[in-house]
Amino acid sequence: MNRQHDAPLPGVLAVDAGNSKTDVALVAADGTVLGSARGGGFQPQLDGADEAIGGLAPLVESVAAQAGLRPGAPVAAHVSACLANADLPVEEERLLAALEARGWGTTSAVANDTFGLLRAGTDGPRGVAVVCGAGINCVGLLPDGRTARFPALGRLTGDWGGGGGLAAEAMWHATRAEDGRGAATGLAAAIGAHFGRLSATAVAEGMHLGEIAAERLHELVPVLFAAAEAGDRVALGLVDRQADEIVRFAAVALRRLDLLDEAVPVVLGGGVLAARLPLLVDNVTARLATAAPLAEPRIVVAPPVLGAALLGLDRIGADERAQLRLRAAYEPVRPAAA
């Protein structure tokens, strides 16, 4: 049965839009999940803010239908959107304007998706989060509202790694090994075999000619980690550098917020970290123990939309029981060392 238009609206329309996938959830004020939907990647830097936000419409319509809402807006009291590529204040402003124009909520808020990860791994606004998924980013937050942020514009702003970066580095080393410019590495044969080609160079040529979709490059991350686990020195070096970059991010954010000498959560998430591969996770935790001995590393394995929904419940003043009910609907947060 459809809800009547004069019935109370659900509490939160939560959006987690990443580079590779987007999750939307409609959540009641008591923390009950009323509907959920998943779509493709969110890339406003390519599509523009209006088109990117417009691409969320089918997902919003789906969760509204699951909750028995009639078509039309609004569908929730508050829209909490944690969005990839909302890296600069001007980008957040443009995305918020596009979101408000849709009228999906009585109020709306936009934040970088790393803030959603931070909220998913903490009980309040205090801590640091590093996301290592398709890309890499870090944020920190204090109860008084102070933040630590980075531009996160890729190599232009000093970033290294993430799934896309690791895959590109694997290709770089593999092709140089094949033509003699670089050190020998098992990545060359492994990359060729993964794509059914004779060599990594043949894979590069296939991507250049459009025979292999460029979007498939991320498939090389598991290939890289398998080579590292087999003892390949080049692959091990890339994993070690990724761990170093993650901890550098966290340490700088902790220093900026004067938290290096306090017990504080350092939340780790994104596909590369959430895979919980010991080679990377053990390296990160060991480095973090040196750089910030009191830091408490936590890996979030729940869908990142949980963080967006929790931020929304915070905004509407939901009680602790609502937050616990919402968390129970998703995977728990587990210690990094578990």
JSON list of C-alpha atoms in Angstrom, two decimals, residues 13 74 76-81 95-111 315:
[
{"chain": "A", "resi": 13, "resn": "LEU", "atom": "CA", "xyz": [17.78, 9.52, 2.22]},
{"chain": "A", "resi": 74, "resn": "PRO", "atom": "CA", "xyz": [10.35, 14.91, -1.21]},
{"chain": "A", "resi": 76, "resn": "ALA", "atom": "CA", "xyz": [12.82, 12.06, 3.22]},
{"chain": "A", "resi": 77, "resn": "ALA", "atom": "CA", "xyz": [13.20, 14.71, 5.87]},
{"chain": "A", "resi": 78, "resn": "HIS", "atom": "CA", "xyz": [16.92, 14.97, 5.17]},
{"chain": "A", "resi": 79, "resn": "VAL", "atom": "CA", "xyz": [19.25, 13.96, 2.34]},
{"chain": "A", "resi": 80, "resn": "SER", "atom": "CA", "xyz": [22.75, 12.97, 3.48]},
{"chain": "A", "resi": 81, "resn": "ALA", "atom": "CA", "xyz": [25.04, 12.62, 0.47]},
{"chain": "A", "resi": 95, "resn": "LEU", "atom": "CA", "xyz": [26.76, 19.39, -5.89]},
{"chain": "A", "resi": 96, "resn": "LEU", "atom": "CA", "xyz": [24.66, 20.67, -2.99]},
{"chain": "A", "resi": 97, "resn": "ALA", "atom": "CA", "xyz": [22.87, 23.13, -5.28]},
{"chain": "A", "resi": 98, "resn": "ALA", "atom": "CA", "xyz": [22.14, 20.35, -7.78]},
{"chain": "A", "resi": 99, "resn": "LEU", "atom": "CA", "xyz": [20.92, 18.08, -4.98]},
{"chain": "A", "resi": 100, "resn": "GLU", "atom": "CA", "xyz": [18.65, 20.71, -3.45]},
{"chain": "A", "resi": 101, "resn": "ALA", "atom": "CA", "xyz": [17.15, 21.41, -6.88]},
{"chain": "A", "resi": 102, "resn": "ARG", "atom": "CA", "xyz": [15.90, 17.81, -6.98]},
{"chain": "A", "resi": 103, "resn": "GLY", "atom": "CA", "xyz": [13.80, 18.35, -3.86]},
{"chain": "A", "resi": 104, "resn": "TRP", "atom": "CA", "xyz": [14.32, 14.86, -2.53]},
{"chain": "A", "resi": 105, "resn": "GLY", "atom": "CA", "xyz": [14.57, 16.10, 1.06]},
{"chain": "A", "resi": 106, "resn": "THR", "atom": "CA", "xyz": [13.38, 18.96, 3.21]},
{"chain": "A", "resi": 107, "resn": "THR", "atom": "CA", "xyz": [17.05, 19.63, 3.98]},
{"chain": "A", "resi": 108, "resn": "SER", "atom": "CA", "xyz": [20.20, 18.37, 2.28]},
{"chain": "A", "resi": 109, "resn": "ALA", "atom": "CA", "xyz": [23.91, 18.08, 3.04]},
{"chain": "A", "resi": 110, "resn": "VAL", "atom": "CA", "xyz": [26.90, 17.12, 0.91]},
{"chain": "A", "resi": 111, "resn": "ALA", "atom": "CA", "xyz": [30.26, 15.86, 2.17]},
{"chain": "A", "resi": 315, "resn": "ARG", "atom": "CA", "xyz": [21.40, 15.69, 11.57]}
]
